[in-house]
Each structure stands twice: as C-alpha cells, then as structure tokens.
mmCIF file of C-alpha atoms in Angstrom:
data_model
loop_
_atom_site.group_PDB
_atom_site.id
_atom_site.type_symbol
_atom_site.label_atom_id
_atom_site.label_comp_id
_atom_site.label_asym_id
_atom_site.label_seq_id
_atom_site.Cartn_x
_atom_site.Cartn_y
_atom_site.Cartn_z
ATOM 1 C CA MET M 7 17.528 -10.799 9.767
ATOM 2 C CA ARG M 8 15.293 -10.094 12.731
ATOM 3 C CA ALA M 9 12.376 -7.771 11.999
ATOM 4 C CA ALA M 10 10.722 -5.650 14.663
ATOM 5 C CA ILE M 11 6.981 -5.109 14.241
ATOM 6 C CA ILE M 12 5.801 -1.906 15.892
ATOM 7 C CA GLY M 13 2.064 -1.452 16.351
ATOM 8 C CA GLY M 14 1.766 -5.166 16.861
ATOM 9 C CA THR M 15 -1.962 -5.686 17.364
ATOM 10 C CA GLY M 16 -3.342 -4.151 14.156
ATOM 11 C CA TYR M 17 -4.229 -5.846 10.880
ATOM 12 C CA GLY M 18 -1.124 -4.520 9.124
ATOM 13 C CA ALA M 19 1.108 -5.985 11.815
ATOM 14 C CA ILE M 20 -0.530 -9.385 11.803
ATOM 15 C CA GLU M 21 -0.201 -9.552 8.022
ATOM 16 C CA LEU M 22 3.497 -8.676 8.312
ATOM 17 C CA ILE M 23 3.943 -11.518 10.760
ATOM 18 C CA ARG M 24 2.124 -13.967 8.450
ATOM 19 C CA LEU M 25 4.412 -13.033 5.545
ATOM 20 C CA ILE M 26 7.642 -12.873 7.544
ATOM 21 C CA ASN M 27 6.889 -16.324 8.990
ATOM 22 C CA LYS M 28 7.513 -17.896 5.559
ATOM 23 C CA HIS M 29 10.286 -15.535 4.407
ATOM 24 C CA PRO M 30 13.654 -17.330 4.101
ATOM 25 C CA HIS M 31 15.747 -14.310 5.150
ATOM 26 C CA LEU M 32 13.534 -12.678 7.789
ATOM 27 C CA GLU M 33 12.214 -13.761 11.154
ATOM 28 C CA VAL M 34 9.878 -12.050 13.585
ATOM 29 C CA GLY M 35 11.892 -10.233 16.242
ATOM 30 C CA SER M 36 10.427 -7.821 18.763
ATOM 31 C CA VAL M 37 6.698 -7.146 18.592
ATOM 32 C CA ILE M 38 5.886 -3.750 20.048
ATOM 33 C CA SER M 39 2.518 -2.654 21.418
ATOM 34 C CA ASN M 40 2.514 -0.040 24.171
ATOM 35 C CA SER M 41 -1.178 -0.630 24.843
ATOM 36 C CA GLN M 42 -0.753 -4.428 25.222
ATOM 37 C CA ALA M 43 2.810 -4.657 26.566
ATOM 38 C CA GLY M 44 3.318 -7.641 28.851
ATOM 39 C CA ASN M 45 0.558 -9.700 27.252
ATOM 40 C CA ASP M 46 1.153 -12.766 25.135
ATOM 41 C CA PHE M 47 0.689 -12.067 21.447
ATOM 42 C CA SER M 48 -1.739 -14.985 21.127
ATOM 43 C CA GLU M 49 -4.109 -13.252 23.564
ATOM 44 C CA SER M 50 -4.805 -10.676 20.862
ATOM 45 C CA TYR M 51 -4.652 -13.205 18.011
ATOM 46 C CA PRO M 52 -5.483 -16.742 19.207
ATOM 47 C CA HIS M 53 -4.785 -18.157 15.725
ATOM 48 C CA LEU M 54 -1.074 -17.606 16.476
ATOM 49 C CA THR M 55 -1.110 -20.043 19.411
ATOM 50 C CA ASN M 56 1.982 -22.278 19.249
ATOM 51 C CA ILE M 57 3.127 -20.413 16.119
ATOM 52 C CA VAL M 58 4.297 -17.034 17.427
ATOM 53 C CA ASN M 59 4.956 -17.400 21.137
ATOM 54 C CA GLN M 60 6.201 -14.164 22.594
ATOM 55 C CA THR M 61 5.350 -11.285 24.853
ATOM 56 C CA LEU M 62 4.417 -7.878 23.495
ATOM 57 C CA GLU M 63 6.910 -5.159 24.461
ATOM 58 C CA ASN M 64 6.991 -1.409 25.058
ATOM 59 C CA PHE M 65 8.631 0.900 22.531
ATOM 60 C CA ASP M 66 12.332 1.288 23.359
ATOM 61 C CA PRO M 67 14.352 2.358 20.296
ATOM 62 C CA GLU M 68 17.754 1.356 21.671
ATOM 63 C CA MET M 69 16.523 -2.081 22.694
ATOM 64 C CA ILE M 70 14.802 -2.511 19.327
ATOM 65 C CA ARG M 71 18.090 -1.768 17.563
ATOM 66 C CA LYS M 72 20.023 -4.216 19.736
ATOM 67 C CA GLN M 73 17.595 -7.052 19.098
ATOM 68 C CA ASN M 74 16.585 -6.400 15.469
ATOM 69 C CA ASP M 75 18.002 -5.555 12.047
ATOM 70 C CA ILE M 76 15.027 -3.782 10.456
ATOM 71 C CA ALA M 77 11.854 -2.184 11.818
ATOM 72 C CA PHE M 78 8.358 -2.160 10.332
ATOM 73 C CA LEU M 79 5.920 0.363 11.755
ATOM 74 C CA ALA M 80 2.218 -0.481 11.478
ATOM 75 C CA THR M 81 1.059 2.321 13.728
ATOM 76 C CA PRO M 82 -1.660 4.919 13.137
ATOM 77 C CA SER M 83 -0.766 8.182 11.413
ATOM 78 C CA GLY M 84 0.486 10.718 13.905
ATOM 79 C CA VAL M 85 2.312 8.040 15.906
ATOM 80 C CA SER M 86 5.029 7.018 13.440
ATOM 81 C CA SER M 87 6.194 10.616 13.072
ATOM 82 C CA LYS M 88 7.312 10.520 16.706
ATOM 83 C CA MET M 89 8.853 7.041 16.659
ATOM 84 C CA VAL M 90 10.695 7.006 13.323
ATOM 85 C CA PRO M 91 13.255 9.730 14.173
ATOM 86 C CA GLN M 92 14.181 7.879 17.361
ATOM 87 C CA LEU M 93 14.665 4.646 15.436
ATOM 88 C CA LEU M 94 16.716 6.234 12.655
ATOM 89 C CA GLN M 95 19.048 7.756 15.222
ATOM 90 C CA THR M 96 19.962 4.230 16.339
ATOM 91 C CA GLY M 97 20.979 3.320 12.770
ATOM 92 C CA ILE M 98 18.236 0.771 12.077
ATOM 93 C CA LYS M 99 16.456 0.792 8.717
ATOM 94 C CA VAL M 100 12.752 1.614 8.861
ATOM 95 C CA ILE M 101 9.724 0.821 6.714
ATOM 96 C CA ASP M 102 6.722 2.889 7.804
ATOM 97 C CA LEU M 103 3.257 1.652 6.812
ATOM 98 C CA SER M 104 1.452 4.737 8.131
ATOM 99 C CA GLY M 105 0.904 7.888 6.100
ATOM 100 C CA ASP M 106 3.270 10.084 8.098
ATOM 101 C CA PHE M 107 6.169 10.258 5.619
ATOM 102 C CA ARG M 108 4.410 9.918 2.257
ATOM 103 C CA LEU M 109 3.721 13.607 1.619
ATOM 104 C CA ARG M 110 6.748 15.845 1.152
ATOM 105 C CA SER M 111 4.893 19.019 2.122
ATOM 106 C CA GLN M 112 4.396 19.649 5.833
ATOM 107 C CA THR M 113 1.487 21.974 5.047
ATOM 108 C CA GLU M 114 -0.277 19.369 2.920
ATOM 109 C CA TYR M 115 0.239 16.712 5.562
ATOM 110 C CA GLU M 116 -1.305 18.841 8.292
ATOM 111 C CA THR M 117 -4.190 19.868 6.018
ATOM 112 C CA TRP M 118 -5.153 16.319 5.111
ATOM 113 C CA TYR M 119 -4.096 14.289 8.166
ATOM 114 C CA LYS M 120 -4.956 16.812 10.888
ATOM 115 C CA HIS M 121 -1.748 16.030 12.816
ATOM 116 C CA PRO M 122 1.471 18.013 13.314
ATOM 117 C CA ALA M 123 3.812 17.178 10.441
ATOM 118 C CA PRO M 124 7.089 15.291 10.860
ATOM 119 C CA GLU M 125 10.282 17.337 10.717
ATOM 120 C CA GLU M 126 11.290 18.442 7.221
ATOM 121 C CA LYS M 127 14.616 16.579 7.348
ATOM 122 C CA TYR M 128 12.796 13.270 7.810
ATOM 123 C CA LEU M 129 10.231 13.992 5.107
ATOM 124 C CA SER M 130 13.063 14.712 2.664
ATOM 125 C CA LYS M 131 14.906 11.560 3.757
ATOM 126 C CA ALA M 132 11.953 9.234 3.150
ATOM 127 C CA VAL M 133 11.756 7.291 -0.120
ATOM 128 C CA TYR M 134 8.254 6.590 -1.379
ATOM 129 C CA GLY M 135 8.001 2.809 -1.539
ATOM 130 C CA LEU M 136 5.947 2.178 -4.680
ATOM 131 C CA SER M 137 8.054 -0.847 -5.494
ATOM 132 C CA GLU M 138 7.517 -1.112 -9.249
ATOM 133 C CA ILE M 139 8.179 2.585 -9.893
ATOM 134 C CA TYR M 140 10.960 3.557 -7.459
ATOM 135 C CA GLU M 141 12.952 0.344 -7.365
ATOM 136 C CA GLU M 142 16.404 1.949 -7.601
ATOM 137 C CA GLU M 143 15.683 4.638 -4.990
ATOM 138 C CA ILE M 144 14.338 2.021 -2.569
ATOM 139 C CA LYS M 145 17.522 -0.050 -2.791
ATOM 140 C CA GLY M 146 19.596 2.676 -1.139
ATOM 141 C CA ALA M 147 17.030 3.948 1.364
ATOM 142 C CA SER M 148 17.121 3.895 5.148
ATOM 143 C CA LEU M 149 13.513 5.121 5.524
ATOM 144 C CA ILE M 150 10.689 3.862 3.314
ATOM 145 C CA ALA M 151 7.280 5.527 3.285
ATOM 146 C CA ASN M 152 5.162 2.536 2.322
ATOM 147 C CA PRO M 153 2.316 3.654 0.028
ATOM 148 C CA GLY M 154 -1.332 3.633 0.990
ATOM 149 C CA CYS M 155 -3.625 0.911 -0.309
ATOM 150 C CA TYR M 156 -5.758 3.139 -2.541
ATOM 151 C CA PRO M 157 -2.700 4.960 -3.971
ATOM 152 C CA THR M 158 -0.997 1.655 -4.800
ATOM 153 C CA ALA M 159 -3.950 0.365 -6.819
ATOM 154 C CA THR M 160 -4.572 3.768 -8.407
ATOM 155 C CA THR M 161 -1.073 4.858 -9.407
ATOM 156 C CA LEU M 162 -0.102 1.465 -10.815
ATOM 157 C CA CYS M 163 -3.137 1.537 -13.086
ATOM 158 C CA LEU M 164 -2.635 5.121 -14.306
ATOM 159 C CA ILE M 165 1.118 5.714 -14.610
ATOM 160 C CA PRO M 166 1.717 3.800 -17.898
ATOM 161 C CA ILE M 167 -0.941 5.638 -19.914
ATOM 162 C CA LEU M 168 -0.025 9.034 -18.431
ATOM 163 C CA LYS M 169 3.716 8.612 -18.974
ATOM 164 C CA ALA M 170 3.015 7.689 -22.590
ATOM 165 C CA ASN M 171 1.257 11.075 -23.037
ATOM 166 C CA LEU M 172 -1.813 9.342 -24.448
ATOM 167 C CA ALA M 173 -4.337 10.647 -21.919
ATOM 168 C CA ASP M 174 -5.889 13.962 -20.956
ATOM 169 C CA LYS M 175 -4.412 14.610 -17.512
ATOM 170 C CA LYS M 176 -7.347 16.870 -16.581
ATOM 171 C CA SER M 177 -9.949 14.159 -17.084
ATOM 172 C CA ILE M 178 -8.999 11.601 -14.412
ATOM 173 C CA ILE M 179 -11.906 10.170 -12.401
ATOM 174 C CA ILE M 180 -11.291 7.355 -9.904
ATOM 175 C CA ASP M 181 -14.014 5.222 -8.349
ATOM 176 C CA ALA M 182 -12.508 3.138 -5.543
ATOM 177 C CA LYS M 183 -13.963 0.465 -3.262
ATOM 178 C CA SER M 184 -12.406 -1.154 -0.201
ATOM 179 C CA GLY M 185 -13.148 -3.996 2.186
ATOM 180 C CA VAL M 186 -13.729 -3.192 5.852
ATOM 181 C CA SER M 187 -10.243 -4.224 7.038
ATOM 182 C CA GLY M 188 -8.963 -1.038 5.385
ATOM 183 C CA ALA M 189 -10.454 0.865 8.318
ATOM 184 C CA GLY M 190 -8.237 -1.013 10.771
ATOM 185 C CA ARG M 191 -9.099 -3.142 13.790
ATOM 186 C CA GLY M 192 -10.368 -0.353 16.012
ATOM 187 C CA LEU M 193 -14.097 -0.245 16.685
ATOM 188 C CA SER M 194 -16.142 2.480 15.016
ATOM 189 C CA LEU M 195 -19.655 3.077 13.787
ATOM 190 C CA THR M 196 -18.360 2.951 10.207
ATOM 191 C CA SER M 197 -17.241 -0.678 10.515
ATOM 192 C CA HIS M 198 -20.012 -1.856 12.863
ATOM 193 C CA TYR M 199 -21.538 -5.077 11.486
ATOM 194 C CA ALA M 200 -25.086 -3.739 11.370
ATOM 195 C CA GLU M 201 -23.895 -0.622 9.524
ATOM 196 C CA ILE M 202 -21.810 -2.301 6.822
ATOM 197 C CA ASN M 203 -23.535 -5.670 6.298
ATOM 198 C CA GLU M 204 -25.696 -5.696 3.131
ATOM 199 C CA ASN M 205 -24.730 -2.074 2.578
ATOM 200 C CA LEU M 206 -22.576 -0.009 0.225
ATOM 201 C CA LYS M 207 -21.663 3.584 0.962
ATOM 202 C CA ALA M 208 -19.383 6.347 -0.221
ATOM 203 C CA TYR M 209 -17.238 8.218 2.285
ATOM 204 C CA LYS M 210 -14.753 11.088 2.559
ATOM 205 C CA LEU M 211 -15.793 12.630 -0.753
ATOM 206 C CA GLY M 212 -13.171 15.199 -1.727
ATOM 207 C CA ALA M 213 -11.516 14.783 1.664
ATOM 208 C CA HIS M 214 -9.708 11.442 1.623
ATOM 209 C CA GLN M 215 -6.111 11.725 2.842
ATOM 210 C CA HIS M 216 -4.901 9.571 -0.067
ATOM 211 C CA ILE M 217 -5.849 12.228 -2.641
ATOM 212 C CA PRO M 218 -2.664 14.327 -2.262
ATOM 213 C CA GLU M 219 -0.542 11.160 -2.184
ATOM 214 C CA ILE M 220 -1.931 10.008 -5.536
ATOM 215 C CA GLU M 221 -1.565 13.475 -7.053
ATOM 216 C CA GLN M 222 2.026 13.773 -5.796
ATOM 217 C CA VAL M 223 3.053 10.491 -7.449
ATOM 218 C CA LEU M 224 1.291 11.286 -10.730
ATOM 219 C CA LYS M 225 2.934 14.714 -10.799
ATOM 220 C CA ASP M 226 6.356 13.174 -10.139
ATOM 221 C CA GLU M 227 5.884 10.680 -12.962
ATOM 222 C CA THR M 228 4.447 13.054 -15.568
ATOM 223 C CA GLY M 229 5.994 16.414 -14.674
ATOM 224 C CA SER M 230 2.501 17.943 -14.739
ATOM 225 C CA LEU M 231 0.275 19.216 -11.956
ATOM 226 C CA ILE M 232 -2.600 16.725 -11.795
ATOM 227 C CA THR M 233 -5.892 17.083 -9.960
ATOM 228 C CA ILE M 234 -8.089 14.002 -9.669
ATOM 229 C CA SER M 235 -11.709 13.299 -8.822
ATOM 230 C CA PHE M 236 -11.527 10.501 -6.250
ATOM 231 C CA THR M 237 -14.488 8.771 -4.622
ATOM 232 C CA THR M 238 -14.079 5.962 -2.099
ATOM 233 C CA HIS M 239 -16.663 3.377 -1.073
ATOM 234 C CA LEU M 240 -16.848 0.840 1.744
ATOM 235 C CA VAL M 241 -18.115 -2.586 0.724
ATOM 236 C CA PRO M 242 -19.197 -5.479 2.986
ATOM 237 C CA MET M 243 -16.189 -7.771 2.559
ATOM 238 C CA ASN M 244 -13.094 -8.323 4.673
ATOM 239 C CA ARG M 245 -10.311 -7.688 2.148
ATOM 240 C CA GLY M 246 -9.722 -6.194 -1.222
ATOM 241 C CA ILE M 247 -9.607 -2.960 -3.186
ATOM 242 C CA MET M 248 -10.950 -2.306 -6.646
ATOM 243 C CA THR M 249 -10.227 0.998 -8.350
ATOM 244 C CA THR M 250 -11.933 1.873 -11.605
ATOM 245 C CA ALA M 251 -10.181 4.798 -13.277
ATOM 246 C CA TYR M 252 -11.565 6.724 -16.241
ATOM 247 C CA VAL M 253 -9.435 8.942 -18.448
ATOM 248 C CA ASN M 254 -10.070 10.589 -21.806
ATOM 249 C CA LEU M 255 -7.596 9.662 -24.536
ATOM 250 C CA THR M 256 -5.900 12.331 -26.634
ATOM 251 C CA GLY M 257 -5.790 10.262 -29.821
ATOM 252 C CA LYS M 258 -7.167 7.099 -31.338
ATOM 253 C CA ILE M 259 -5.745 3.959 -29.779
ATOM 254 C CA SER M 260 -7.250 0.482 -29.437
ATOM 255 C CA THR M 261 -7.635 -1.698 -26.371
ATOM 256 C CA SER M 262 -5.090 -4.148 -27.774
ATOM 257 C CA GLU M 263 -2.552 -1.345 -28.212
ATOM 258 C CA VAL M 264 -3.114 -0.150 -24.632
ATOM 259 C CA ASN M 265 -2.734 -3.733 -23.404
ATOM 260 C CA GLU M 266 0.563 -3.974 -25.257
ATOM 261 C CA LEU M 267 1.710 -0.695 -23.675
ATOM 262 C CA TYR M 268 0.933 -1.929 -20.144
ATOM 263 C CA ASN M 269 2.498 -5.338 -20.705
ATOM 264 C CA GLU M 270 5.697 -3.680 -21.902
ATOM 265 C CA PHE M 271 5.722 -1.212 -18.995
ATOM 266 C CA TYR M 272 5.409 -3.955 -16.360
ATOM 267 C CA LYS M 273 7.269 -6.773 -18.127
ATOM 268 C CA ASN M 274 10.007 -6.872 -15.463
ATOM 269 C CA HIS M 275 7.639 -6.561 -12.502
ATOM 270 C CA PRO M 276 6.209 -9.955 -11.548
ATOM 271 C CA PHE M 277 3.556 -8.680 -9.136
ATOM 272 C CA VAL M 278 1.656 -6.643 -11.729
ATOM 273 C CA ARG M 279 -0.430 -8.848 -14.003
ATOM 274 C CA ILE M 280 -2.180 -7.398 -17.065
ATOM 275 C CA ARG M 281 -5.333 -9.232 -18.052
ATOM 276 C CA PRO M 282 -5.856 -10.281 -21.676
ATOM 277 C CA GLU M 283 -8.134 -8.056 -23.725
ATOM 278 C CA GLY M 284 -11.795 -8.533 -22.853
ATOM 279 C CA THR M 285 -11.161 -9.928 -19.345
ATOM 280 C CA TYR M 286 -11.241 -7.962 -16.109
ATOM 281 C CA PRO M 287 -9.940 -8.717 -12.606
ATOM 282 C CA ALA M 288 -11.896 -9.338 -9.418
ATOM 283 C CA THR M 289 -10.746 -8.795 -5.838
ATOM 284 C CA LYS M 290 -10.995 -12.470 -4.902
ATOM 285 C CA GLU M 291 -8.466 -13.299 -7.633
ATOM 286 C CA VAL M 292 -5.684 -11.537 -5.688
ATOM 287 C CA GLN M 293 -6.847 -12.275 -2.132
ATOM 288 C CA GLY M 294 -4.001 -13.069 0.243
ATOM 289 C CA SER M 295 -1.396 -12.280 -2.420
ATOM 290 C CA ASN M 296 0.955 -9.471 -3.399
ATOM 291 C CA TYR M 297 -0.437 -9.184 -6.925
ATOM 292 C CA CYS M 298 -1.966 -6.159 -8.572
ATOM 293 C CA ASP M 299 -4.171 -7.265 -11.472
ATOM 294 C CA ILE M 300 -5.130 -4.726 -14.134
ATOM 295 C CA GLY M 301 -7.776 -4.884 -16.861
ATOM 296 C CA LEU M 302 -8.173 -2.336 -19.662
ATOM 297 C CA HIS M 303 -10.908 -1.246 -22.038
ATOM 298 C CA VAL M 304 -11.011 1.554 -24.615
ATOM 299 C CA ASP M 305 -14.519 2.642 -25.566
ATOM 300 C CA PRO M 306 -14.203 3.777 -29.215
ATOM 301 C CA ARG M 307 -17.527 5.603 -28.957
ATOM 302 C CA THR M 308 -16.337 7.968 -26.191
ATOM 303 C CA ASN M 309 -12.571 7.578 -26.763
ATOM 304 C CA ARG M 310 -12.247 6.975 -23.037
ATOM 305 C CA LEU M 311 -9.999 4.421 -21.323
ATOM 306 C CA THR M 312 -11.300 2.473 -18.349
ATOM 307 C CA VAL M 313 -8.659 0.829 -16.154
ATOM 308 C CA ILE M 314 -9.678 -1.647 -13.456
ATOM 309 C CA SER M 315 -7.080 -2.432 -10.797
ATOM 310 C CA VAL M 316 -7.454 -4.877 -7.886
ATOM 311 C CA ILE M 317 -5.230 -5.632 -4.907
ATOM 312 C CA ASP M 318 -5.482 -7.160 -1.452
ATOM 313 C CA ASN M 319 -5.403 -4.038 0.711
ATOM 314 C CA LEU M 320 -3.522 -5.797 3.521
ATOM 315 C CA VAL M 321 -0.881 -7.368 1.254
ATOM 316 C CA LYS M 322 0.027 -5.369 -1.863
ATOM 317 C CA GLY M 323 -1.677 -2.406 -0.198
ATOM 318 C CA ALA M 324 0.343 -2.689 3.027
ATOM 319 C CA ALA M 325 2.390 -5.584 4.438
ATOM 320 C CA GLY M 326 3.229 -7.341 1.161
ATOM 321 C CA GLN M 327 4.583 -4.195 -0.438
ATOM 322 C CA ALA M 328 6.542 -3.530 2.768
ATOM 323 C CA ILE M 329 8.185 -6.965 2.432
ATOM 324 C CA GLN M 330 8.774 -6.282 -1.274
ATOM 325 C CA ASN M 331 10.566 -3.084 -0.268
ATOM 326 C CA ALA M 332 12.611 -4.938 2.359
ATOM 327 C CA ASN M 333 13.680 -7.356 -0.381
ATOM 328 C CA LEU M 334 14.829 -4.439 -2.535
ATOM 329 C CA MET M 335 16.664 -2.766 0.363
ATOM 330 C CA ASN M 336 18.623 -5.959 0.988
ATOM 331 C CA ASN M 337 19.276 -6.893 -2.665
ATOM 332 C CA TRP M 338 17.157 -10.033 -2.411
ATOM 333 C CA ASP M 339 14.997 -11.231 -5.272
ATOM 334 C CA VAL M 340 11.894 -9.040 -5.179
ATOM 335 C CA ARG M 341 9.657 -12.130 -5.081
ATOM 336 C CA THR M 342 11.276 -13.607 -1.959
ATOM 337 C CA GLY M 343 8.656 -14.728 0.541
ATOM 338 C CA LEU M 344 5.822 -13.309 -1.564
ATOM 339 C CA GLU M 345 5.036 -15.936 -4.179
ATOM 340 C CA SER M 346 1.899 -17.260 -2.506
ATOM 341 C CA ILE M 347 -0.902 -18.308 -4.808
ATOM 342 C CA PRO M 348 -3.989 -16.151 -4.158
ATOM 343 C CA MET M 349 -6.623 -17.772 -1.917
ATOM 344 C CA TYR M 350 -9.688 -18.890 -3.865
ATOM 345 C CA PRO M 351 -12.630 -18.985 -3.496
#
C-alpha cells in the first residue's frame, strides 16, 4: 500500500517515513508540504539523500487518493481539521497525528486548542487510536485520531489500576517530562539551544492541551469523571517522555500484586513491557522503538502507588503508534514493521 505523508517536513513526518521504509506492506507515496512544494525532500532532510528521492507536493485530496491507499497527517493542530474532511470524502482512510479529532467536545477543543473545532460529524466519526485499549474499534475505522505523546504514556500507566477499582480516582498526580523534539521542528524561544541546554523547566501548568484528552480516556475506561493534576517539564534531550504518576490506593496491595495485575492486563500487547519488581525504566531504554516500558512501586508507608512510564515521543508517542494503528486497520500483525530493538546508548 502507498502511504501519503501530509505535513512532510516535521519530525512526525520524518519518523513516519523512517518506519514505513522498513515496513513490508507499506511504501512512501506522496509527501505533501504546501510550504516546501516543488523542493526535493532531501533539501529539508539531507540524511534522506539517495534513500527517499522525490519532490514535495501541494495538498490535492483527489490526487492524493488516486496515488495513495492511506493518508497520515502530521500537520499542526488547526490544519488537520480542514484537510481531513476533504480526504475522507475521497474514500481514503486517514490517520491524524494532530490533536484535532481527539476530543469529542467541540467546546472543549476550542477552549484548550484555541482553534475553531472540526465539524461534529467528523469528531463523532473519529476513533481514538490508543492501540492497546481500542484495538477492535480501530480495526473498523476510517479515521483514527492518533493519541498525543503525553496521553499515551499516561493512560497506559494508569488504566490497569483504575479499571481494577484499586485506586482513589480523586488522587491522581502526574509529573511528566519530555525531550525537545516534542515541541516540533519550528523555531521558538522555548526550544532555543541557549534556553534549554543545561536547564529544566515546567511549562503550561494547568493549561496543557493534553489534560482533557487524558481525562476523557480515563473517564471512558472507568465510567467516572476524573480530574487530574498534570505538570509537564521540558528536559535537554532530543527524544523521550517519562511520566511519573502517583495515586492513592483504596486497600492494601503489594508491589508484586500490582505487577501481576499489569502483566495480566497487557499480556497480549507486545509493545507494553512491565518491569520486574524493584526495577524502573529509563527513556534511553525505549529510544527509537515503539515500546512503552512501565515500572511500579507501592509504598506501604503511604499506601500510594507510583507508576513510571517511558516512551519515545516520536515513535510510540506519534509515528510508531500511527503505524501500529495502520496495522490494525489492515488486519496485519500489530508488530509489523515495528520490531526494532531500541537504540542504546
């Protein structure tokens, strides 16, 4: 199948191309970038010289449909909402990596994203692409709202304990840290070398657009309205997300019992790896891979569970999960094209 990549000069797009290049059932089709149309792709990314030799194109939904079988959008929020309806009308399946179709409420979207919301009929059509949780829904979807990087790491680490009704749903605190590539390739003061090098800073306290996405998923999975405390930090590294979630337990349960619960919950999901008791994951241990590694610790003194979850924000947090969803949509083995060993060191 030929895959169109729309928003072709961003980090999400280049990671899609890296993964599709080794996928046995997908090949890179049209690469769309209105701002760079007419230029060779390798002008934006010289490391692709003699590997991906093609010219960037303008967005033309009919031409995209004629030349491709599936479309991945790696565009900024506020852009996909305009392009996706045009693509769906041609009959092509779409996986959107932006945040435009993740929230079901138009009001919430406009409050948090500060853009006009997509039409209601497209919001209701979109399937949230958290691959391990909504596998069956994804298989029959024509529009996937690929999850955000922070929500992927956060929801995967919290859903098992919350669904088991072993945690106080009002006590959830999430401390999250991301590498600079999470801010995208565009230049800004936030990602300026002199600002981020040898520095660690919190940002968007109480205002991060991923907050309602996380709360929506946790509500869907537990049937309870959940409000989280969520603090994000920018750390001076290229890739990686670590979320440390704290939740009070409602009864006495040991770390080994929680480990057993998580291993059982994810036993059929090869990209979630639960660390043995007493060991905890690090971001470098999943770098370049589609794995989410989770470590668990129950403090018997406070009766509080700490869950540490790490992913590569550009792979499991974006392009890798998009490929995982494409595998599900096409009834391919979920691991197809994604079994790379993490890069280390």
